[in-house]
Short mmCIF file of C-alpha atoms and ligand atoms in Angstrom, two decimals:
data_model
loop_
_atom_site.label_atom_id
_atom_site.label_comp_id
_atom_site.label_asym_id
_atom_site.label_seq_id
_atom_site.Cartn_x
_atom_site.Cartn_y
_atom_site.Cartn_z
CA MET X 1 48.93 -41.79 -18.96
CA ARG X 2 52.32 -40.07 -18.70
CA ASP X 3 55.49 -42.11 -19.30
CA GLY X 4 56.95 -43.48 -16.32
CA PHE X 5 56.00 -44.17 -12.67
CA VAL X 6 56.41 -43.05 -9.11
CA VAL X 7 58.45 -44.90 -6.31
CA ALA X 8 58.17 -44.14 -2.86
CA ALA X 9 61.59 -43.52 -0.98
CA PRO X 10 60.54 -43.67 2.77
CA CYS X 11 62.95 -42.44 5.44
CA LYS X 12 64.15 -44.28 8.46
CA ILE X 13 64.58 -43.93 12.05
CA ASN X 14 67.30 -45.61 14.13
CA ILE X 15 65.51 -47.13 17.10
CA HIS X 16 69.03 -48.15 18.45
CA LEU X 17 72.41 -46.96 17.33
CA ARG X 18 75.62 -48.05 18.99
CA VAL X 19 78.96 -46.93 17.36
CA LEU X 20 81.95 -49.14 17.81
CA ASP X 21 85.58 -47.98 17.77
CA ARG X 22 86.92 -46.11 14.69
CA ARG X 23 88.56 -48.58 12.26
CA SER X 24 91.77 -48.04 10.33
CA ASP X 25 89.96 -46.92 7.27
CA GLY X 26 88.39 -44.08 9.46
CA PHE X 27 84.92 -45.27 9.42
CA HIS X 28 83.04 -46.97 12.33
CA ASP X 29 81.24 -49.99 12.56
CA LEU X 30 77.67 -49.90 13.97
CA GLU X 31 75.25 -52.04 15.63
CA SER X 32 71.81 -50.45 14.87
CA VAL X 33 68.03 -51.30 14.52
CA PHE X 34 66.54 -49.50 11.53
CA GLN X 35 62.92 -48.90 10.83
CA THR X 36 61.43 -47.35 7.64
CA ILE X 37 58.35 -45.11 8.22
CA SER X 38 55.38 -43.67 6.38
CA PHE X 39 57.34 -40.43 5.62
CA GLY X 40 59.67 -39.81 2.76
CA ASP X 41 60.50 -38.48 -0.72
CA GLU X 42 59.01 -39.63 -4.06
CA LEU X 43 60.90 -40.24 -7.20
CA ARG X 44 59.16 -39.83 -10.66
CA VAL X 45 61.08 -41.95 -12.98
CA GLU X 46 60.74 -41.45 -16.84
CA SER X 47 62.65 -43.02 -19.61
CA LEU X 48 64.47 -40.56 -22.03
CA LYS X 49 65.29 -41.57 -25.92
CA GLU X 50 68.86 -40.34 -25.64
CA ARG X 51 71.30 -43.11 -24.79
CA PHE X 52 73.26 -42.67 -21.56
CA ALA X 53 71.34 -39.62 -20.71
CA CYS X 54 70.56 -38.82 -16.98
CA ASP X 55 68.69 -35.85 -15.59
CA VAL X 56 68.14 -35.64 -11.98
CA LEU X 57 65.90 -32.86 -10.93
CA MET X 58 65.50 -31.69 -7.50
CA ASP X 59 64.83 -28.24 -5.79
CA GLY X 60 67.65 -27.80 -3.22
CA PRO X 61 71.24 -26.91 -2.52
CA VAL X 62 72.83 -30.01 -4.21
CA PRO X 63 73.81 -29.67 -7.84
CA PRO X 64 72.53 -32.64 -9.86
CA GLU X 65 75.95 -34.44 -10.47
CA ARG X 66 76.60 -34.40 -6.94
CA ASN X 67 73.16 -35.68 -6.03
CA ILE X 68 73.44 -39.33 -4.73
CA VAL X 69 70.56 -40.54 -7.05
CA PHE X 70 73.00 -39.47 -10.08
CA LYS X 71 75.71 -41.44 -8.53
CA ALA X 72 73.30 -44.45 -8.16
CA VAL X 73 72.50 -44.25 -11.80
CA ALA X 74 76.09 -44.13 -12.48
CA ALA X 75 76.84 -47.10 -10.30
CA PHE X 76 73.97 -49.10 -11.79
CA ARG X 77 75.36 -48.53 -15.28
CA ARG X 78 78.75 -49.95 -14.20
CA ALA X 79 77.20 -53.10 -12.78
CA VAL X 80 75.00 -53.76 -15.63
CA PRO X 81 75.16 -53.20 -19.42
CA PHE X 82 72.29 -50.52 -19.51
CA ASP X 83 72.60 -47.65 -21.70
CA GLY X 84 68.74 -46.35 -21.46
CA GLY X 85 68.32 -42.59 -20.65
CA VAL X 86 66.62 -41.74 -17.59
CA ARG X 87 64.93 -38.68 -15.96
CA ILE X 88 64.43 -38.74 -12.21
CA GLN X 89 62.54 -35.94 -10.46
CA ILE X 90 62.85 -35.99 -6.72
CA GLU X 91 60.00 -34.60 -4.69
CA LYS X 92 62.12 -33.89 -1.75
CA ARG X 93 60.34 -33.74 1.60
CA VAL X 94 62.75 -35.22 4.01
CA PRO X 95 65.24 -32.48 5.50
CA PHE X 96 68.85 -32.48 4.86
CA GLY X 97 71.28 -33.52 7.58
CA ALA X 98 68.08 -34.93 9.64
CA GLY X 99 69.42 -38.41 10.50
CA LEU X 100 66.46 -39.86 8.56
CA GLY X 101 68.46 -41.09 5.53
CA GLY X 102 66.58 -39.33 2.89
CA GLY X 103 69.16 -39.23 0.36
CA SER X 104 70.15 -42.81 0.88
CA SER X 105 66.46 -43.81 0.64
CA ASP X 106 66.55 -42.05 -2.66
CA ALA X 107 69.34 -43.64 -4.11
CA ALA X 108 67.94 -47.16 -3.11
CA SER X 109 64.71 -46.36 -4.66
CA ALA X 110 66.49 -45.04 -8.06
CA LEU X 111 68.41 -48.55 -8.03
CA ILE X 112 65.08 -50.27 -7.67
CA ALA X 113 63.51 -48.18 -10.35
CA LEU X 114 66.37 -48.81 -12.72
CA ASN X 115 66.41 -52.49 -12.19
CA ARG X 116 62.78 -52.46 -13.24
CA ILE X 117 63.23 -50.22 -16.34
CA SER X 118 66.30 -51.80 -17.63
CA GLY X 119 64.92 -55.42 -17.31
CA ALA X 120 68.18 -56.25 -15.47
CA GLU X 121 66.28 -58.26 -12.78
CA LEU X 122 69.07 -57.97 -10.20
CA ASP X 123 68.38 -59.89 -7.02
CA VAL X 124 68.25 -58.14 -3.57
CA ALA X 125 71.90 -59.20 -2.82
CA ALA X 126 73.20 -57.53 -6.03
CA LEU X 127 71.17 -54.40 -5.37
CA GLU X 128 72.53 -54.15 -2.04
CA ALA X 129 76.10 -54.66 -3.10
CA ILE X 130 75.77 -51.59 -5.48
CA ALA X 131 74.06 -49.67 -2.70
CA ALA X 132 76.95 -50.15 -0.52
CA GLU X 133 79.00 -48.38 -2.82
CA LEU X 134 77.00 -45.26 -2.45
CA GLY X 135 76.72 -44.82 1.22
CA SER X 136 76.67 -46.70 4.60
CA ASP X 137 72.86 -46.43 5.02
CA VAL X 138 71.80 -47.35 1.40
CA PRO X 139 71.79 -51.13 1.56
CA PHE X 140 69.25 -51.11 4.28
CA PHE X 141 66.72 -49.15 2.01
CA ILE X 142 66.87 -51.91 -0.59
CA ARG X 143 64.42 -53.84 1.50
CA GLY X 144 63.37 -51.38 4.27
CA GLY X 145 61.10 -52.42 6.95
CA THR X 146 62.76 -53.34 10.18
CA ALA X 147 66.26 -54.65 10.24
CA TYR X 148 69.39 -55.22 12.56
CA VAL X 149 72.27 -53.70 10.70
CA GLU X 150 75.95 -54.22 11.22
CA GLY X 151 79.27 -53.15 9.97
CA ARG X 152 79.40 -49.73 8.11
CA GLY X 153 75.62 -50.38 7.18
CA GLU X 154 76.42 -53.10 4.71
CA ARG X 155 75.35 -56.18 6.81
CA VAL X 156 71.49 -56.13 6.89
CA PHE X 157 69.46 -58.70 8.73
CA PRO X 158 65.70 -58.10 8.23
CA ILE X 159 63.67 -58.70 11.43
CA PRO X 160 59.87 -59.17 11.82
CA ALA X 161 58.37 -55.59 11.94
CA ARG X 162 55.57 -54.51 14.09
CA ASP X 163 53.01 -51.73 13.04
CA ASP X 164 51.12 -51.26 16.26
CA TYR X 165 52.76 -48.01 17.40
CA HIS X 166 52.89 -44.40 16.10
CA LEU X 167 55.72 -42.05 15.83
CA VAL X 168 56.14 -38.34 16.24
CA LEU X 169 59.26 -36.83 14.59
CA VAL X 170 60.87 -33.37 15.88
CA ASN X 171 63.59 -31.70 13.86
CA PRO X 172 65.02 -28.64 15.48
CA GLY X 173 65.48 -26.75 11.95
CA PHE X 174 69.17 -27.15 11.72
CA ALA X 175 71.19 -30.01 10.12
CA SER X 176 73.69 -32.19 11.63
CA ASP X 177 76.95 -33.05 9.91
CA THR X 178 77.51 -36.79 10.04
CA GLY X 179 81.42 -36.70 9.83
CA ARG X 180 81.39 -34.02 12.51
CA ALA X 181 79.29 -35.97 14.89
CA PHE X 182 81.53 -39.12 14.53
CA ALA X 183 84.46 -36.83 15.06
CA LEU X 184 82.85 -35.38 18.28
CA LEU X 185 82.11 -38.88 19.52
CA ASP X 186 85.86 -39.95 18.93
CA ALA X 187 87.18 -36.95 20.68
CA ALA X 188 84.67 -37.62 23.80
CA ARG X 189 85.75 -41.16 23.94
CA ASP X 190 89.60 -40.34 23.58
CA SER X 191 89.18 -37.92 26.58
CA ALA X 192 86.81 -40.22 28.41
CA SER X 193 84.41 -37.22 28.85
CA VAL X 194 81.30 -39.15 28.19
CA PRO X 195 80.42 -42.50 29.88
CA ALA X 196 80.31 -45.33 27.20
CA ASN X 197 77.09 -47.34 26.77
CA ALA X 198 77.54 -51.12 27.25
CA GLY X 199 76.72 -53.10 24.18
CA LEU X 200 73.71 -55.14 23.80
CA SER X 201 73.68 -58.48 22.19
CA ARG X 202 72.08 -58.99 18.74
CA ASP X 203 69.58 -61.46 20.16
CA LEU X 204 68.50 -58.96 22.80
CA LEU X 205 68.28 -56.15 20.22
CA ILE X 206 66.02 -58.15 18.10
CA SER X 207 63.77 -59.53 20.72
CA SER X 208 63.33 -56.11 22.28
CA VAL X 209 61.85 -54.68 19.15
CA ARG X 210 58.72 -56.78 20.17
CA GLU X 211 58.69 -55.45 23.71
CA ASN X 212 56.53 -52.69 25.09
CA PRO X 213 58.31 -49.57 24.13
CA GLU X 214 58.39 -48.26 27.65
CA GLN X 215 60.80 -51.27 28.23
CA TRP X 216 62.93 -50.83 25.42
CA PRO X 217 66.69 -50.89 26.24
CA PHE X 218 67.70 -48.99 23.20
CA PHE X 219 69.91 -45.84 23.01
CA ASN X 220 71.97 -43.83 20.55
CA ASP X 221 75.57 -43.10 21.23
CA PHE X 222 75.50 -39.66 19.47
CA LEU X 223 72.75 -38.36 21.93
CA PRO X 224 75.09 -37.40 24.87
CA VAL X 225 77.81 -35.91 22.66
CA LEU X 226 75.23 -33.96 20.77
CA GLU X 227 73.59 -32.64 23.83
CA ARG X 228 76.66 -31.24 24.99
CA GLU X 229 76.94 -29.08 21.76
CA SER X 230 73.37 -27.90 21.35
CA PRO X 231 70.54 -27.77 24.21
CA GLU X 232 67.80 -28.38 21.64
CA TYR X 233 68.59 -32.20 21.79
CA ARG X 234 67.60 -32.29 25.34
CA ARG X 235 64.54 -30.22 24.74
CA MET X 236 63.29 -32.47 22.07
CA ILE X 237 63.61 -35.51 24.07
CA ASP X 238 62.30 -33.88 27.10
CA GLY X 239 59.36 -32.38 25.15
CA LEU X 240 58.64 -35.89 23.55
CA ALA X 241 58.45 -37.41 27.02
CA ALA X 242 56.36 -34.65 28.41
CA ALA X 243 53.95 -35.01 25.56
CA GLY X 244 53.48 -38.64 26.53
CA ALA X 245 56.02 -40.69 24.49
CA LEU X 246 56.52 -44.18 25.69
CA PHE X 247 60.11 -44.02 24.29
CA ALA X 248 61.93 -40.94 22.86
CA GLY X 249 65.36 -41.13 21.03
CA LEU X 250 67.63 -39.72 18.49
CA SER X 251 67.89 -40.94 14.96
CA GLY X 252 71.07 -41.35 13.17
CA SER X 253 73.68 -38.65 13.96
CA GLY X 254 70.86 -36.22 14.40
CA ALA X 255 69.43 -33.75 14.15
CA THR X 256 65.84 -35.49 14.27
CA CYS X 257 64.65 -37.03 17.61
CA PHE X 258 61.45 -39.22 17.41
CA GLY X 259 58.83 -40.17 20.21
CA VAL X 260 56.78 -43.66 20.28
CA PHE X 261 53.17 -43.48 21.13
CA SER X 262 50.56 -46.26 21.27
CA THR X 263 47.74 -44.71 19.45
CA ARG X 264 47.18 -42.33 16.60
CA LYS X 265 45.30 -40.07 18.94
CA ASP X 266 48.15 -39.70 21.42
CA ALA X 267 50.69 -38.98 18.46
CA GLU X 268 48.38 -36.35 17.03
CA THR X 269 48.04 -34.53 20.42
CA ALA X 270 51.89 -34.64 20.91
CA GLN X 271 52.37 -33.39 17.29
CA LEU X 272 50.04 -30.58 17.87
CA ARG X 273 51.73 -29.50 21.19
CA LEU X 274 55.28 -29.96 19.82
CA SER X 275 54.45 -27.86 16.76
CA ALA X 276 54.14 -24.87 18.94
CA GLU X 277 57.71 -25.08 19.78
CA TRP X 278 59.73 -26.87 16.78
CA PRO X 279 59.69 -25.86 13.11
CA PHE X 280 59.41 -29.59 11.88
CA VAL X 281 57.11 -32.00 13.62
CA LYS X 282 55.29 -34.92 11.73
CA ALA X 283 53.31 -37.85 12.74
CA ALA X 284 54.17 -41.29 11.08
CA VAL X 285 54.01 -45.15 11.39
CA PRO X 286 56.44 -47.88 11.15
CA LEU X 287 56.33 -49.55 7.66
CA ALA X 288 55.93 -53.00 8.43
CA ARG X 289 56.29 -54.39 4.91
CA ALA X 290 59.63 -54.42 3.39
CA GLY X 291 60.15 -53.36 -0.33
CA LYS X 292 59.50 -50.19 -2.21
CA ALA X 293 55.86 -49.25 -3.21
CA VAL X 294 55.62 -48.09 -6.86
CA LEU X 295 52.79 -45.69 -6.50
CA GLU X 296 51.50 -45.28 -9.98
O1 LIG M 1 77.88 -42.04 5.06
P1 LIG M 1 78.31 -40.48 5.10
O2 LIG M 1 78.92 -39.97 3.86
O3 LIG M 1 77.17 -39.62 5.47
O4 LIG M 1 79.43 -40.36 6.24
C1 LIG M 1 80.11 -39.05 6.43
C2 LIG M 1 81.22 -39.17 7.43
O5 LIG M 1 80.92 -39.85 8.57
C3 LIG M 1 82.39 -40.13 6.93
O6 LIG M 1 83.19 -39.77 6.01
C4 LIG M 1 83.06 -40.75 8.12
O7 LIG M 1 83.88 -39.83 8.42
C5 LIG M 1 81.72 -40.72 8.98
N1 LIG M 1 81.40 -42.03 9.18
C6 LIG M 1 81.95 -42.97 9.84
N2 LIG M 1 81.47 -44.27 10.17
C7 LIG M 1 80.30 -44.69 9.45
C8 LIG M 1 79.69 -43.75 8.66
C9 LIG M 1 80.15 -42.42 8.46
O8 LIG M 1 82.98 -42.75 10.49
N3 LIG M 1 79.80 -46.01 9.67
#
């Protein structure tokens, strides 16, 4: 057996995403329902003999030292006395700028792997605190599953998950820049050029997850703003609805949209149909179980 192990880094969708006003620090508080799904990256984690060594290997545009996984290793070392060397090879499947939290999930999975190989045995709350230093979406991924998320993303309330629906993801083949999406939303609000969605109470959001997706009251505040910029967003949402989705929405700040279907067959039929038009179309299911799967 090779040294090391593989840990899954499932991505997420935002079933619901409301953006509150810009704060004095420039960030925005959110009210969101997050859901991990059965699609994502994988991390192969190995120990190295050299103390403090950190190799992050990944094909892609980001140099290793700017990779969020590299930053996760540094943050973990600051939090606990751990000087072991590590090599983390990222099998990247989630597109960049997709609104699926690919990098954030990689970072959370790296923290979980380091917690295991260092023997530090930090609890979930301690891992979430390190995760919050790394990015707004990272704390959610420590547990995953279904959660109501508030603040910048650091207040995570797990809610009972369901696994009785199927998903189809559609990505238009371009990345969405999160900072730009927030700036567009601020500008639209300042000029009152898009109607504001009314907030939904936390209780309603949590109880609605159990409802028939056709009745879901969920929305994503970025969608009307991004739609004005790129016609692809409306085409993805309408295409999912025309392919039979019970609910269709935008994940994160784009650019991926998702549709909810009641059966695998319906999802596969929609996947086939949408693949004729879009470069990246995936079928997936919600992950009902929280926690990270160690795969080997
Ligand atoms: O979290 P991430 O680094 O992707 O955020 C990029 C930018 O998006 C931030 O610099 C900030 O301008 C904006 N942002 C925000 N409120 C959040 C998350 C991100 O305003 N909750």
